[in-house]
C-alpha positions as protocol buffer text, in pm:
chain_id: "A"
residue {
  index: 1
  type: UNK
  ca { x: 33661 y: -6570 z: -2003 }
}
residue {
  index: 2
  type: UNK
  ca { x: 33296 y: -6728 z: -1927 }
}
residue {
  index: 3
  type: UNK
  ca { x: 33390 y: -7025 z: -2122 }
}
residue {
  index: 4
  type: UNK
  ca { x: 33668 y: -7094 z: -1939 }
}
residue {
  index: 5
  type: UNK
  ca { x: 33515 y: -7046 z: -1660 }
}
residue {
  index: 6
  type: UNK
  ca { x: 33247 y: -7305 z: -1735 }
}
residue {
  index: 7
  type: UNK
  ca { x: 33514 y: -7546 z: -1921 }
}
residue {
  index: 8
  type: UNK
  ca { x: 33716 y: -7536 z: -1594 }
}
residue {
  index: 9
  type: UNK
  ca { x: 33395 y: -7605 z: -1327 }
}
residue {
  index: 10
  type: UNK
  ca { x: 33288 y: -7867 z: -1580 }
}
residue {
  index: 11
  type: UNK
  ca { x: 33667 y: -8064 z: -1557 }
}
residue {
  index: 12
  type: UNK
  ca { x: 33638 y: -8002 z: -1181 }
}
residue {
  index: 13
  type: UNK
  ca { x: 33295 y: -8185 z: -1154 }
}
residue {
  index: 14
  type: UNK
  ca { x: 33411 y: -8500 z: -1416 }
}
residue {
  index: 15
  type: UNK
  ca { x: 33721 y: -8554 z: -1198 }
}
residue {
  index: 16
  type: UNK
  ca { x: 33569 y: -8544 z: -871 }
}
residue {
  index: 17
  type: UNK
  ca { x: 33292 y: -8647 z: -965 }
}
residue {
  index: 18
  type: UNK
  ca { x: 32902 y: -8585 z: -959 }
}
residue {
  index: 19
  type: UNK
  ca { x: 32750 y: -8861 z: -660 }
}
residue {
  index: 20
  type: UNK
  ca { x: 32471 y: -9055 z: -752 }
}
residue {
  index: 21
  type: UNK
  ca { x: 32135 y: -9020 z: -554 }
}
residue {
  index: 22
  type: UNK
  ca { x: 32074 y: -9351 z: -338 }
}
residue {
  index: 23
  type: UNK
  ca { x: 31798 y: -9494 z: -170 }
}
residue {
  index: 24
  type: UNK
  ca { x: 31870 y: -9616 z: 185 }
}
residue {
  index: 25
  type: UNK
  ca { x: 31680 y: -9902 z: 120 }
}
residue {
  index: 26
  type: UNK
  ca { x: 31563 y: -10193 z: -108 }
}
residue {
  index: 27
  type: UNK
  ca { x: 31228 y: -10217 z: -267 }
}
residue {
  index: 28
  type: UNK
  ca { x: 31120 y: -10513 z: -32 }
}
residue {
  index: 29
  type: UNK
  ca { x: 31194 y: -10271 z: 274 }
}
residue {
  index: 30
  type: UNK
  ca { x: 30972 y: -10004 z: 35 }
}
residue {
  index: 31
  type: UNK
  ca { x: 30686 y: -10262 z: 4 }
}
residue {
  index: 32
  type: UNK
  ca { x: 30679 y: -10338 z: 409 }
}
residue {
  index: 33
  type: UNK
  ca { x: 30670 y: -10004 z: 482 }
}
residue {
  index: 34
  type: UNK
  ca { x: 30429 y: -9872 z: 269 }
}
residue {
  index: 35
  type: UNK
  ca { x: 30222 y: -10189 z: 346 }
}
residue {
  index: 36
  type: UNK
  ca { x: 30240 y: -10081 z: 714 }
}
residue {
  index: 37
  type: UNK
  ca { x: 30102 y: -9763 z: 600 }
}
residue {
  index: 38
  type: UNK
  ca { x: 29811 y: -9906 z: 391 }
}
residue {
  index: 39
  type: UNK
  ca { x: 29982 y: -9794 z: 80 }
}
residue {
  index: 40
  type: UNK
  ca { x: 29958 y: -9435 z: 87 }
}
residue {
  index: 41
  type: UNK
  ca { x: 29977 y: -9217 z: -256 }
}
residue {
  index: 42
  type: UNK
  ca { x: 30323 y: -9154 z: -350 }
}
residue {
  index: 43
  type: UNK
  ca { x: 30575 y: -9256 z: -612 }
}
residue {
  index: 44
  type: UNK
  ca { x: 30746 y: -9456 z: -381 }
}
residue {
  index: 45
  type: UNK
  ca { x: 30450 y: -9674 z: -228 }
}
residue {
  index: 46
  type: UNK
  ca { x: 30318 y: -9675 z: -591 }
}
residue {
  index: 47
  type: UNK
  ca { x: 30626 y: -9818 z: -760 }
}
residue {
  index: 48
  type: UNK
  ca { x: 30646 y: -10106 z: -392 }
}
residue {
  index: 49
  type: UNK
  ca { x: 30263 y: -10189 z: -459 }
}
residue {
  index: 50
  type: UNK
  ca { x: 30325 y: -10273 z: -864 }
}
residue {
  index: 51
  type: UNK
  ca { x: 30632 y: -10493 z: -771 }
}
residue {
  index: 52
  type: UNK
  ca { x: 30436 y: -10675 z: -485 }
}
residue {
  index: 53
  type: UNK
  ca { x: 30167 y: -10746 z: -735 }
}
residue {
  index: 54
  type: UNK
  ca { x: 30417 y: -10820 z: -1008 }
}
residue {
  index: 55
  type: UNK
  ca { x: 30532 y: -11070 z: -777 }
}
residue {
  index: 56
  type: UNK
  ca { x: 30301 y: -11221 z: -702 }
}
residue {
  index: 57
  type: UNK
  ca { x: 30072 y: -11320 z: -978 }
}
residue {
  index: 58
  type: UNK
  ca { x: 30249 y: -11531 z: -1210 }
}
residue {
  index: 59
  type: UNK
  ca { x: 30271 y: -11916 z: -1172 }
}
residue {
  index: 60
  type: UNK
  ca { x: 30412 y: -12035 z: -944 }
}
residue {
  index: 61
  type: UNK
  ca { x: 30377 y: -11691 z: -792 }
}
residue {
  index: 62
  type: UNK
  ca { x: 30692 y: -11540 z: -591 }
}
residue {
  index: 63
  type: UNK
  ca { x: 30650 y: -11422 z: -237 }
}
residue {
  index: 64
  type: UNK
  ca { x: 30507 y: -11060 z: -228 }
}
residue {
  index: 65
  type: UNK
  ca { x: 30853 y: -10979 z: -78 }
}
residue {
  index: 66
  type: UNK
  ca { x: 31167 y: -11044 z: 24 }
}
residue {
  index: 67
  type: UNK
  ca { x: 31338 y: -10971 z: 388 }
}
residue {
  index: 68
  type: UNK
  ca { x: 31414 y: -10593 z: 408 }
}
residue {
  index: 69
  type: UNK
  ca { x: 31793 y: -10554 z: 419 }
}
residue {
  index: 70
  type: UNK
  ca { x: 31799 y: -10226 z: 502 }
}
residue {
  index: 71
  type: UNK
  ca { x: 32045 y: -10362 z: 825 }
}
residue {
  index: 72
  type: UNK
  ca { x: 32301 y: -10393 z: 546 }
}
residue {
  index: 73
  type: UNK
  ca { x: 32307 y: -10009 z: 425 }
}
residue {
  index: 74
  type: UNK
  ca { x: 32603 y: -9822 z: 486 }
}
residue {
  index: 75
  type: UNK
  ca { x: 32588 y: -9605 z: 767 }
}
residue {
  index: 76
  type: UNK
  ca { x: 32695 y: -9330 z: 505 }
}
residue {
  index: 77
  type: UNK
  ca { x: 32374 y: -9451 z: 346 }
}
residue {
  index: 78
  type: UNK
  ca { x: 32183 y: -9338 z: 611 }
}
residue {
  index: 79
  type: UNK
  ca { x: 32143 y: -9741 z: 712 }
}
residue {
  index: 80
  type: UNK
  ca { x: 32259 y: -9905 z: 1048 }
}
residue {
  index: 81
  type: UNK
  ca { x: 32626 y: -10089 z: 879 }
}
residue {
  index: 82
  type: UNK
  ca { x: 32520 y: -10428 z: 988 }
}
residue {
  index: 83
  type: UNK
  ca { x: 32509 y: -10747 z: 939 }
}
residue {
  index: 84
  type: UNK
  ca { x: 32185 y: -10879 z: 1037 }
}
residue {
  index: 85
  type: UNK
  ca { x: 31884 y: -10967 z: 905 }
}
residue {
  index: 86
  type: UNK
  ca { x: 31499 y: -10770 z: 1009 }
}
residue {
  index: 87
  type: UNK
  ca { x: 31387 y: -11000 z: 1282 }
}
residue {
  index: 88
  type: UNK
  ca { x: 30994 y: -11006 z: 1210 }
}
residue {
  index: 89
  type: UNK
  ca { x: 30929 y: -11183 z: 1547 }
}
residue {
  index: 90
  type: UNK
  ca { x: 30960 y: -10912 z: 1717 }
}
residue {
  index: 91
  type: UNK
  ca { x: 30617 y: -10768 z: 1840 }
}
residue {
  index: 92
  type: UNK
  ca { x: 30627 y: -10410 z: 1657 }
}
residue {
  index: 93
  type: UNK
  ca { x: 30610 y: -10658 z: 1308 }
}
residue {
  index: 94
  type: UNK
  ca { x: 30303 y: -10845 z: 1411 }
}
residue {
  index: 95
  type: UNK
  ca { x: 30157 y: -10644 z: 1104 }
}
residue {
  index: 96
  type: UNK
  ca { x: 30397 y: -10774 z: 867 }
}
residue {
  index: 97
  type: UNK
  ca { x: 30277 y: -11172 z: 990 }
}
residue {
  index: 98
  type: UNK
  ca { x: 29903 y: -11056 z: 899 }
}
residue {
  index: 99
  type: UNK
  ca { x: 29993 y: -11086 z: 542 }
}
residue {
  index: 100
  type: UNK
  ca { x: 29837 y: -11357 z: 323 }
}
residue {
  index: 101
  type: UNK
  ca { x: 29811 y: -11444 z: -64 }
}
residue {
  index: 102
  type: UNK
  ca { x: 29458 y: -11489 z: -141 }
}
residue {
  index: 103
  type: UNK
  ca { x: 29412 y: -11737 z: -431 }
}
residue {
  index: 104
  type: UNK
  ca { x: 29045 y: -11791 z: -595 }
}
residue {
  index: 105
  type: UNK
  ca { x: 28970 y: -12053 z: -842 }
}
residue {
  index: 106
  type: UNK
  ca { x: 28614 y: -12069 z: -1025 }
}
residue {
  index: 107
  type: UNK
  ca { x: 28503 y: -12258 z: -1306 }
}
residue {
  index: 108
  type: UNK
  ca { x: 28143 y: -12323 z: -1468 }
}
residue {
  index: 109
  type: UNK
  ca { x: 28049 y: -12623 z: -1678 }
}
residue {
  index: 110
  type: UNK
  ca { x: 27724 y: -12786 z: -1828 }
}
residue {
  index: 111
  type: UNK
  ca { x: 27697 y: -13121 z: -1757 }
}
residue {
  index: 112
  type: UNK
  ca { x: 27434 y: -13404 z: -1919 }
}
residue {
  index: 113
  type: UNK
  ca { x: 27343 y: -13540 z: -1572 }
}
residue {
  index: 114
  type: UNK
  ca { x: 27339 y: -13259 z: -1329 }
}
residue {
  index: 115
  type: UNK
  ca { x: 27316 y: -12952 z: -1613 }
}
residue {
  index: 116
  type: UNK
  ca { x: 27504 y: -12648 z: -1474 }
}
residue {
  index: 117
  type: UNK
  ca { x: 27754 y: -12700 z: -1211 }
}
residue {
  index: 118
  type: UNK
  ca { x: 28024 y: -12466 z: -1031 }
}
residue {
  index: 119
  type: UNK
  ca { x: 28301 y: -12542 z: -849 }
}
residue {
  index: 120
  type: UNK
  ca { x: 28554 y: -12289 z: -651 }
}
residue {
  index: 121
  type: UNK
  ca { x: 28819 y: -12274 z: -403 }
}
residue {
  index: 122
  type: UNK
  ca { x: 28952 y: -11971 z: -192 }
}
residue {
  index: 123
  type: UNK
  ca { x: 29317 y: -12040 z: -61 }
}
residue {
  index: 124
  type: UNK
  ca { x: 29518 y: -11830 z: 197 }
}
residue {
  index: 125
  type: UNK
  ca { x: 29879 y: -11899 z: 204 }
}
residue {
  index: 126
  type: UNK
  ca { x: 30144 y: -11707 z: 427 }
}
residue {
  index: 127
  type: UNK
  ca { x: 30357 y: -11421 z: 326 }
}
residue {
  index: 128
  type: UNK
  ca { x: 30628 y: -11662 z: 166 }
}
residue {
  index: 129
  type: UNK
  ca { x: 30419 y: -11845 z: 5 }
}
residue {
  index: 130
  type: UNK
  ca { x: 30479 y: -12186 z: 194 }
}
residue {
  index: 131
  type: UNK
  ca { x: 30154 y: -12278 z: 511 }
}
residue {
  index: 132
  type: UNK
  ca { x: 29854 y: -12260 z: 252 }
}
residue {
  index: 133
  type: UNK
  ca { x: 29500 y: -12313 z: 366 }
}
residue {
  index: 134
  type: UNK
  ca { x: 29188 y: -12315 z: 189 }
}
residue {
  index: 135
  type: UNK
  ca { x: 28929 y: -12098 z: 342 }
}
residue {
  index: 136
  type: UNK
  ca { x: 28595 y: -12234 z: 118 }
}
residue {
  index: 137
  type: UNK
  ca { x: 28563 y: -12475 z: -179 }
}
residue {
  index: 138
  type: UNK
  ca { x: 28327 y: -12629 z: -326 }
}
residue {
  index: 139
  type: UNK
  ca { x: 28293 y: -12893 z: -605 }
}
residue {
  index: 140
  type: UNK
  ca { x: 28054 y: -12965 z: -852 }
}
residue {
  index: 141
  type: UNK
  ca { x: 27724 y: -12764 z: -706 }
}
residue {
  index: 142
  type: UNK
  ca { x: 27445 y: -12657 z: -830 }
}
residue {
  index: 143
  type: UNK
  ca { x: 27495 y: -12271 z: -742 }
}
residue {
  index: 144
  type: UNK
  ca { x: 27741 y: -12059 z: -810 }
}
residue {
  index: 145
  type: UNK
  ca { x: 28031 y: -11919 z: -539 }
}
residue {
  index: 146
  type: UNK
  ca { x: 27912 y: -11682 z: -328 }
}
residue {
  index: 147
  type: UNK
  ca { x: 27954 y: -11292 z: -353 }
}
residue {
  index: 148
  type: UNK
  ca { x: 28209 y: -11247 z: -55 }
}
residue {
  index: 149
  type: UNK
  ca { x: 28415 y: -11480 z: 233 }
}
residue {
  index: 150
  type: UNK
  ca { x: 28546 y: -11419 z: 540 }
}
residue {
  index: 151
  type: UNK
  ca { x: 28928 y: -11425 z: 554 }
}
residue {
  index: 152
  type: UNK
  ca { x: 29161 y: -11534 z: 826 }
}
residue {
  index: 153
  type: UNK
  ca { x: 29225 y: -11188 z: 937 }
}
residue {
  index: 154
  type: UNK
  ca { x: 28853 y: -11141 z: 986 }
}
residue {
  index: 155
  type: UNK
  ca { x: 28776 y: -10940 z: 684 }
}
residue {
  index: 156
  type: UNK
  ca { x: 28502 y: -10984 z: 458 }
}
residue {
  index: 157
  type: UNK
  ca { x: 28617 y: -10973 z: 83 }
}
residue {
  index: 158
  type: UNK
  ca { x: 28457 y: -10919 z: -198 }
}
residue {
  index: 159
  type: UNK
  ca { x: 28524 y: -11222 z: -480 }
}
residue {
  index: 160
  type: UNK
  ca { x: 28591 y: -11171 z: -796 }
}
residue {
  index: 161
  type: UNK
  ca { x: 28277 y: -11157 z: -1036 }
}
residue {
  index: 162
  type: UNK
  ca { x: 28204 y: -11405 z: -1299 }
}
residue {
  index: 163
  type: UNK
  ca { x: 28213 y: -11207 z: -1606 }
}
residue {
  index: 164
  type: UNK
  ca { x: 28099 y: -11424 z: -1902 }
}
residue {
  index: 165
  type: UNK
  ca { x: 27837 y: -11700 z: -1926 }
}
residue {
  index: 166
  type: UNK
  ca { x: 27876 y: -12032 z: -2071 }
}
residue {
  index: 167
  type: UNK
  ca { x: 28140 y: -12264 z: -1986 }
}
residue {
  index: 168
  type: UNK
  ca { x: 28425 y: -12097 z: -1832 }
}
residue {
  index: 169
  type: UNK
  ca { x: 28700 y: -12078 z: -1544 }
}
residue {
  index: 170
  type: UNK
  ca { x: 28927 y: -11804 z: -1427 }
}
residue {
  index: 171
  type: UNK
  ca { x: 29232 y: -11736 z: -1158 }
}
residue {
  index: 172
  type: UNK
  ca { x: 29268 y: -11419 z: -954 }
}
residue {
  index: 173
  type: UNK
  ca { x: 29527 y: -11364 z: -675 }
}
residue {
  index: 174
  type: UNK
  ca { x: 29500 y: -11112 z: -386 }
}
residue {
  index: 175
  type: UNK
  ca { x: 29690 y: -10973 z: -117 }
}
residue {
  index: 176
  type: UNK
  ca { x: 29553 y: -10892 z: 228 }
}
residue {
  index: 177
  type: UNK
  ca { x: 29773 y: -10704 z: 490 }
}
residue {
  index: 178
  type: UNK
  ca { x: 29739 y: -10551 z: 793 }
}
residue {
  index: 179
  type: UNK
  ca { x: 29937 y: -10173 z: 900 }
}
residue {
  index: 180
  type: UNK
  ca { x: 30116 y: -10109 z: 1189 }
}
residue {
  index: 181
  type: UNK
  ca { x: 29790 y: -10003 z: 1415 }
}
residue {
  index: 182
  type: UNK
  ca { x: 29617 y: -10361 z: 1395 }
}
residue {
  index: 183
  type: UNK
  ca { x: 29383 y: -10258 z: 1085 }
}
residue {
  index: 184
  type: UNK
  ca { x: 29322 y: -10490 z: 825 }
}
residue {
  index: 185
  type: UNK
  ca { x: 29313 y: -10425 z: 375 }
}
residue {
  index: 186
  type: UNK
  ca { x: 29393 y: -10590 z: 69 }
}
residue {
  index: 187
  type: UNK
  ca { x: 29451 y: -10542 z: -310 }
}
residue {
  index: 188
  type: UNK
  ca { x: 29234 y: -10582 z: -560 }
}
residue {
  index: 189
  type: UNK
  ca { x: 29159 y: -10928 z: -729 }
}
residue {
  index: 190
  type: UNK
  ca { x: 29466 y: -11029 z: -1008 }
}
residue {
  index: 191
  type: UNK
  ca { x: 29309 y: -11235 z: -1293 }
}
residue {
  index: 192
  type: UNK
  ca { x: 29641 y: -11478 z: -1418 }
}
């Protein structure tokens, strides 16, 4: 009797069937909104921070994300059913427009006329990708980079650290971001 029991809640379950757990978002909309909480620990934020940086550091690197369409999910979803886009112009996203790639070249060379010379360049392009500026650079001096720089955002970051002497030159990427109450962070330095 207890198997057909089971064998008859089991043919119940395959014809109706079993629904599927779904997030009421995408993992862009994950990435902005654990960026606007400074990435707090979970598996959620965890899983938004490794795409962002997965993103973001090969060549040419992709934006650190994408427009969050959560105005697309279903209302069944738990989502609004529309059609639209996020607008980020709108003054509660003023966080989200505080976001910059931070790009750091370096590179260390003997030379017969001036002996050791450095050069280095610290870029700082928009969220997309597409309005870069460089923040320092130097070429061909006599002293290495410095230890830190002041970003755009007003933060002073740490650069990367030259690891090996000799002749040598490296690549690191960065994101800095700012959460929803106006204060400022950033990742940790990608080598690429």
């Amino acid at each position: 009797m207890k198997r057909q029991v089971m064998a008859a809640a089991m043919g119940m379950m395959a014809a109706i069937g079993i629904p599927e757990k779904t997030q009421a978002y995408d993992i862009d909309c994950a990435i902005m909104l654990c960026m606007a909480g400074g990435f707090p620990p979970s598996a959620v934020c965890a899983r938004a921070y490794s795409t962002m940086i997965r993103r973001i550091t090969p060549w040419p690197s992709l934006p650190p994300f994408g427009v969050c369409t959560f105005a697309h999910v279903p209302v069944e979803l738990g989502g609004p059913g529309g059609e639209g886009e996020l607008d980020t112009n709108l003054p509660e996203y003023e966080w989200l427009n505080r976001t910059h790639v931070i790009w750091f070249t370096g590179s260390s060379y003997d030379t017969n006329e001036d002996g050791r010379v450095w050069s280095w360049s610290v870029k700082s392009c928009d969220r997309e990708n597409r309005t870069c500026t460089y923040i320092q650079r130097a070429r061909r001096e006599s002293r290495s980079w410095p230890d830190s720089f002041v970003s755009q955002s007003g933060q002073v970051i740490e650069l990367p650290t030259r690891r090996r002497s000799g002749e040598f030159s490296m690549r690191s990427i960065m994101v800095e971001y700012g959460d929803y109450e106006g204060n400022m962070g950033h990742s940790e330095w990608f080598a690429y």
